Tab-separated table of C-alpha atoms and ligand atoms in Angstrom:
chain	number	residue	atom	x	y	z
A	4	UNK	CA	0.000	0.000	0.000
A	5	UNK	CA	1.428	3.434	-0.756
A	6	UNK	CA	0.308	6.824	0.516
A	7	UNK	CA	1.718	10.253	-0.225
A	8	UNK	CA	0.511	12.442	2.617
A	9	UNK	CA	-1.537	10.462	5.026
A	10	UNK	CA	-2.222	10.869	8.733
A	11	UNK	CA	-4.070	8.460	10.988
A	12	UNK	CA	-4.984	9.768	14.457
A	13	UNK	CA	-5.505	7.333	17.329
A	14	UNK	CA	-6.697	8.801	20.620
A	15	UNK	CA	-8.005	7.350	23.850
A	16	UNK	CA	-7.180	6.833	27.510
A	17	UNK	CA	-4.402	4.658	28.943
A	18	UNK	CA	-4.745	0.880	28.718
A	19	UNK	CA	-7.082	0.691	25.734
A	20	UNK	CA	-4.481	-1.147	23.654
A	21	UNK	CA	-3.753	2.012	21.665
A	22	UNK	CA	0.031	1.624	21.621
A	23	UNK	CA	0.171	-2.048	20.756
A	24	UNK	CA	-2.527	-1.749	18.101
A	25	UNK	CA	-0.925	1.362	16.582
A	26	UNK	CA	2.509	-0.265	16.362
A	27	UNK	CA	1.095	-3.327	14.615
A	28	UNK	CA	-0.959	-1.249	12.192
A	29	UNK	CA	2.103	0.862	11.341
A	30	UNK	CA	4.064	-2.253	10.375
A	31	UNK	CA	1.188	-3.828	8.491
A	32	UNK	CA	0.114	-0.793	6.497
A	33	UNK	CA	3.529	0.874	6.120
A	34	UNK	CA	3.037	3.992	8.240
A	35	UNK	CA	5.480	5.686	10.611
A	36	UNK	CA	4.380	5.183	14.205
A	37	UNK	CA	4.547	8.310	16.377
A	38	UNK	CA	3.965	7.782	20.107
A	39	UNK	CA	3.169	11.322	21.261
A	40	UNK	CA	2.759	10.217	24.897
A	41	UNK	CA	6.473	9.386	24.886
A	42	UNK	CA	7.199	13.067	24.171
A	43	UNK	CA	5.242	14.167	27.273
A	44	UNK	CA	7.038	11.453	29.223
A	45	UNK	CA	10.375	12.809	27.949
A	46	UNK	CA	9.491	16.256	29.302
A	47	UNK	CA	8.321	14.684	32.583
A	48	UNK	CA	11.709	12.958	32.862
A	49	UNK	CA	13.570	16.237	32.325
A	50	UNK	CA	11.372	17.935	34.959
A	51	UNK	CA	12.114	15.232	37.526
A	52	UNK	CA	15.832	15.486	36.720
A	53	UNK	CA	15.531	19.236	37.346
A	54	UNK	CA	14.093	18.534	40.827
A	55	UNK	CA	10.333	18.860	40.261
A	56	UNK	CA	7.895	16.282	41.592
A	57	UNK	CA	4.143	15.643	41.329
A	58	UNK	CA	3.418	18.473	43.763
A	59	UNK	CA	4.426	21.296	41.440
A	60	UNK	CA	1.928	24.131	41.134
A	61	UNK	CA	1.111	27.059	38.874
A	62	UNK	CA	4.086	29.072	40.114
A	63	UNK	CA	6.309	26.403	38.487
A	64	UNK	CA	4.615	26.563	35.085
A	65	UNK	CA	7.088	29.069	33.620
A	66	UNK	CA	10.116	26.975	34.623
A	67	UNK	CA	8.477	23.766	33.349
A	68	UNK	CA	7.564	25.456	30.074
A	69	UNK	CA	11.196	26.516	29.682
A	70	UNK	CA	12.314	22.901	30.177
A	71	UNK	CA	9.852	21.786	27.472
A	72	UNK	CA	11.080	24.490	25.088
A	73	UNK	CA	14.742	23.643	25.625
A	74	UNK	CA	14.583	19.853	25.539
A	75	UNK	CA	15.588	18.302	22.215
A	76	UNK	CA	13.456	15.178	21.732
A	77	UNK	CA	14.194	12.642	18.998
A	78	UNK	CA	12.958	9.181	18.099
A	79	UNK	CA	15.496	6.731	16.733
A	80	UNK	CA	14.337	3.492	15.201
A	81	UNK	CA	16.454	0.569	16.290
A	82	UNK	CA	16.415	-2.343	13.877
A	83	UNK	CA	16.570	-5.694	15.609
A	84	UNK	CA	14.480	-8.831	15.928
A	85	UNK	CA	11.982	-6.641	17.798
A	86	UNK	CA	12.339	-3.234	16.111
A	87	UNK	CA	11.604	-0.397	18.509
A	88	UNK	CA	11.490	3.367	18.619
A	89	UNK	CA	13.861	4.761	21.235
A	90	UNK	CA	13.361	8.222	22.676
A	91	UNK	CA	16.337	10.523	23.178
A	92	UNK	CA	16.122	13.647	25.340
A	93	UNK	CA	19.036	16.014	24.746
A	94	UNK	CA	21.010	13.132	23.251
A	95	UNK	CA	20.365	10.690	26.123
A	96	UNK	CA	18.393	7.462	25.600
A	97	UNK	CA	15.544	7.688	28.143
A	98	UNK	CA	13.350	4.918	26.674
A	99	UNK	CA	13.223	2.731	29.768
A	100	UNK	CA	13.240	5.527	32.373
A	101	UNK	CA	10.052	7.081	30.939
A	102	UNK	CA	7.962	3.910	31.424
A	103	UNK	CA	7.632	3.889	35.235
A	104	UNK	CA	4.258	4.542	36.995
A	105	UNK	CA	5.788	7.706	38.508
A	106	UNK	CA	6.653	8.983	35.033
A	107	UNK	CA	3.120	8.164	33.769
A	108	UNK	CA	1.632	10.391	36.450
A	109	UNK	CA	4.247	13.131	35.980
A	110	UNK	CA	3.625	13.066	32.197
A	111	UNK	CA	-0.081	13.515	32.845
A	112	UNK	CA	0.660	16.448	35.194
A	113	UNK	CA	3.101	18.266	32.872
A	114	UNK	CA	0.805	17.686	29.893
A	115	UNK	CA	-1.739	19.988	31.559
A	116	UNK	CA	0.753	22.899	31.524
A	117	UNK	CA	-0.289	25.072	28.544
A	118	UNK	CA	3.318	26.016	27.623
A	119	UNK	CA	4.307	22.350	27.476
A	120	UNK	CA	1.511	21.566	25.024
A	121	UNK	CA	2.512	24.511	22.832
A	122	UNK	CA	6.177	23.512	22.944
A	123	UNK	CA	5.371	19.988	21.682
A	124	UNK	CA	2.858	21.000	19.032
A	125	UNK	CA	5.234	21.788	16.156
A	126	UNK	CA	7.323	18.693	16.776
A	127	UNK	CA	4.253	16.443	16.601
A	128	UNK	CA	3.077	18.099	13.373
A	129	UNK	CA	6.547	17.895	11.829
A	130	UNK	CA	6.832	14.206	12.696
A	131	UNK	CA	3.364	13.499	11.312
A	132	UNK	CA	4.006	15.337	8.044
A	133	UNK	CA	7.480	13.914	7.382
A	134	UNK	CA	6.004	10.675	6.044
A	135	UNK	CA	2.671	8.851	5.984
A	136	UNK	CA	2.095	8.366	9.698
A	137	UNK	CA	-0.069	7.007	12.448
A	138	UNK	CA	0.029	9.129	15.609
A	139	UNK	CA	-1.310	8.007	18.966
A	140	UNK	CA	-2.131	10.279	21.882
A	141	UNK	CA	-4.969	12.177	23.512
A	142	UNK	CA	-5.583	15.179	21.225
A	143	UNK	CA	-4.294	14.088	17.818
A	144	UNK	CA	-7.694	14.081	16.108
A	145	UNK	CA	-8.948	17.186	17.916
A	146	UNK	CA	-5.931	19.544	18.046
A	147	UNK	CA	-2.735	18.290	16.374
A	148	UNK	CA	-4.260	16.939	13.138
A	149	UNK	CA	-7.936	17.973	13.107
A	150	UNK	CA	-7.918	17.162	9.372
A	151	UNK	CA	-6.391	13.690	9.748
A	152	UNK	CA	-7.428	11.243	7.026
A	153	UNK	CA	-8.725	8.646	9.500
A	154	UNK	CA	-9.439	9.146	13.211
A	155	UNK	CA	-9.988	6.530	15.855
A	156	UNK	CA	-11.016	6.844	19.486
A	157	UNK	CA	-10.374	3.706	21.531
A	158	UNK	CA	-12.064	2.977	24.837
A	159	UNK	CA	-12.364	0.013	27.235
A	160	UNK	CA	-13.865	-0.484	30.675
A	161	UNK	CA	-11.632	0.584	33.563
A	162	UNK	CA	-11.488	-2.987	34.933
A	163	UNK	CA	-10.358	-4.329	31.598
A	164	UNK	CA	-7.712	-1.599	31.282
A	165	UNK	CA	-6.365	-2.332	34.772
A	166	UNK	CA	-6.258	-6.051	33.922
A	167	UNK	CA	-4.319	-5.376	30.696
A	168	UNK	CA	-1.814	-3.062	32.387
A	169	UNK	CA	-1.153	-5.607	35.140
A	170	UNK	CA	-0.596	-8.366	32.565
A	171	UNK	CA	1.826	-6.082	30.704
A	172	UNK	CA	3.831	-5.302	33.863
A	173	UNK	CA	3.916	-8.979	34.841
A	174	UNK	CA	5.048	-9.991	31.349
A	175	UNK	CA	7.932	-7.527	31.652
A	176	UNK	CA	8.850	-8.980	35.038
A	177	UNK	CA	8.114	-5.709	36.846
A	178	UNK	CA	6.632	-5.197	40.328
A	179	UNK	CA	2.897	-5.205	39.740
A	180	UNK	CA	0.649	-3.229	42.116
A	181	UNK	CA	-2.638	-4.741	43.336
A	182	UNK	CA	-5.671	-4.664	41.012
A	183	UNK	CA	-7.266	-1.916	43.159
A	184	UNK	CA	-4.103	0.225	43.097
A	185	UNK	CA	-3.812	-0.181	39.326
A	186	UNK	CA	-7.447	0.823	38.873
A	187	UNK	CA	-6.899	3.875	41.051
A	188	UNK	CA	-3.772	4.933	39.092
A	189	UNK	CA	-5.714	4.651	35.833
A	190	UNK	CA	-8.701	6.510	37.259
A	191	UNK	CA	-6.478	9.369	38.529
A	192	UNK	CA	-4.767	9.696	35.153
A	193	UNK	CA	-8.096	9.604	33.252
A	194	UNK	CA	-9.379	12.296	35.539
A	195	UNK	CA	-6.363	14.576	34.948
A	196	UNK	CA	-6.246	13.956	31.176
A	197	UNK	CA	-9.994	14.436	30.642
A	198	UNK	CA	-10.539	17.473	32.855
A	199	UNK	CA	-7.583	19.712	32.048
A	200	UNK	CA	-8.427	23.099	30.566
A	201	UNK	CA	-6.393	22.747	27.367
A	202	UNK	CA	-6.762	19.962	24.794
A	203	UNK	CA	-8.443	17.500	27.159
A	204	UNK	CA	-8.880	13.892	26.155
A	205	UNK	CA	-12.052	13.750	24.100
A	206	UNK	CA	-13.363	12.058	21.032
A	207	UNK	CA	-13.263	14.095	17.820
A	208	UNK	CA	-16.740	14.294	16.331
A	209	UNK	CA	-15.639	12.473	13.195
A	210	UNK	CA	-13.585	9.785	14.979
A	211	UNK	CA	-14.491	6.114	14.726
A	212	UNK	CA	-15.072	4.954	18.295
A	213	UNK	CA	-14.068	1.393	19.147
A	214	UNK	CA	-14.840	-0.093	22.556
A	215	UNK	CA	-12.060	-2.699	22.774
A	216	UNK	CA	-13.331	-4.337	25.997
A	217	UNK	CA	-14.654	-7.442	24.311
A	218	UNK	CA	-12.285	-7.618	21.356
A	219	UNK	CA	-8.921	-9.305	21.057
A	220	UNK	CA	-5.992	-7.207	19.913
A	221	UNK	CA	-6.019	-8.975	16.528
A	222	UNK	CA	-9.685	-8.107	16.053
A	223	UNK	CA	-9.061	-4.439	16.894
A	224	UNK	CA	-6.102	-4.277	14.491
A	225	UNK	CA	-8.064	-5.959	11.670
A	226	UNK	CA	-10.962	-3.570	12.134
A	227	UNK	CA	-8.717	-0.491	12.139
A	228	UNK	CA	-6.713	-1.681	9.106
A	229	UNK	CA	-9.927	-2.224	7.151
A	230	UNK	CA	-11.059	1.338	7.934
A	231	UNK	CA	-7.638	2.753	6.927
A	232	UNK	CA	-7.574	0.781	3.683
A	233	UNK	CA	-11.016	2.088	2.808
A	234	UNK	CA	-9.649	5.653	3.001
A	235	UNK	CA	-6.366	5.255	1.134
B	326	DC	O1	0.042	7.690	26.104
B	326	DC	P1	0.833	7.788	27.403
B	326	DC	O2	0.224	7.038	28.521
B	326	DC	O3	2.277	7.430	27.191
B	326	DC	O4	0.798	9.360	27.780
B	326	DC	C1	1.353	9.869	28.957
B	326	DC	C2	0.618	11.140	29.337
B	326	DC	O5	0.886	12.168	28.388
B	326	DC	C3	-0.899	11.026	29.410
B	326	DC	O6	-1.345	10.725	30.719
B	326	DC	C4	-1.401	12.375	28.959
B	326	DC	C5	-0.272	12.961	28.149
B	326	DC	N1	-0.540	13.032	26.714
B	326	DC	C6	-1.235	14.127	26.249
B	326	DC	O7	-1.670	14.955	27.035
B	326	DC	N2	-1.438	14.298	24.919
B	326	DC	C7	-0.985	13.385	24.039
B	326	DC	N3	-1.189	13.571	22.728
B	326	DC	C8	-0.299	12.228	24.504
B	326	DC	C9	-0.116	12.075	25.857
């Protein structure tokens, strides 16, 4: 399949299978995968390195905005048996450090700072326009690419999302929290991402909504690929 300019937007809350589905679709359809959440995580990492924690308040917004403006973020694709996109912040590979539960919460917090969102806007658009792409995030179909060729909004019940996240952590050999703790972490992040003043998580009017609760990953991918192919 070949596209000239083509953008697919995939939005939705954490744990809906967005990342895994998007990666698979990118490989199958020949699109560049852009994980925009990783960019917010990269800024969260830089903020923690600079001494901020989850308790920052509005008086810190200017300093946090400056960090976002000054941080050079780059994806590098590593070719191996399991090809992956690594994230570099100011030349340092931060791929594994940005995946902790603390960094998830800090990313959600810094993503509500208006200056951070502005600082990451051009980069996301540049990445999306450089080649036919599939971008995943929270505001791709509403703010970053409101004219995307295909838009998806993925959802799943909170119990199902907690179950999936726990399975993921266990598969990676990490320390898994209890089911109740996991649910609470997801609920807190949903709350922050959906209720912030700027670019909150919400479905674009013209997005195709898929409730993934009762579908397998393969079924979700097949459904999304068929919608993308219909638009090419
Ligand atoms: O997709 P993720 O879990 O890696 O994203 C981490 C946080 O970044 C998420 O809680 C909200 C924020 N985010 C955002 O505000 N806008 C995006 N396009 C992507 C992520």
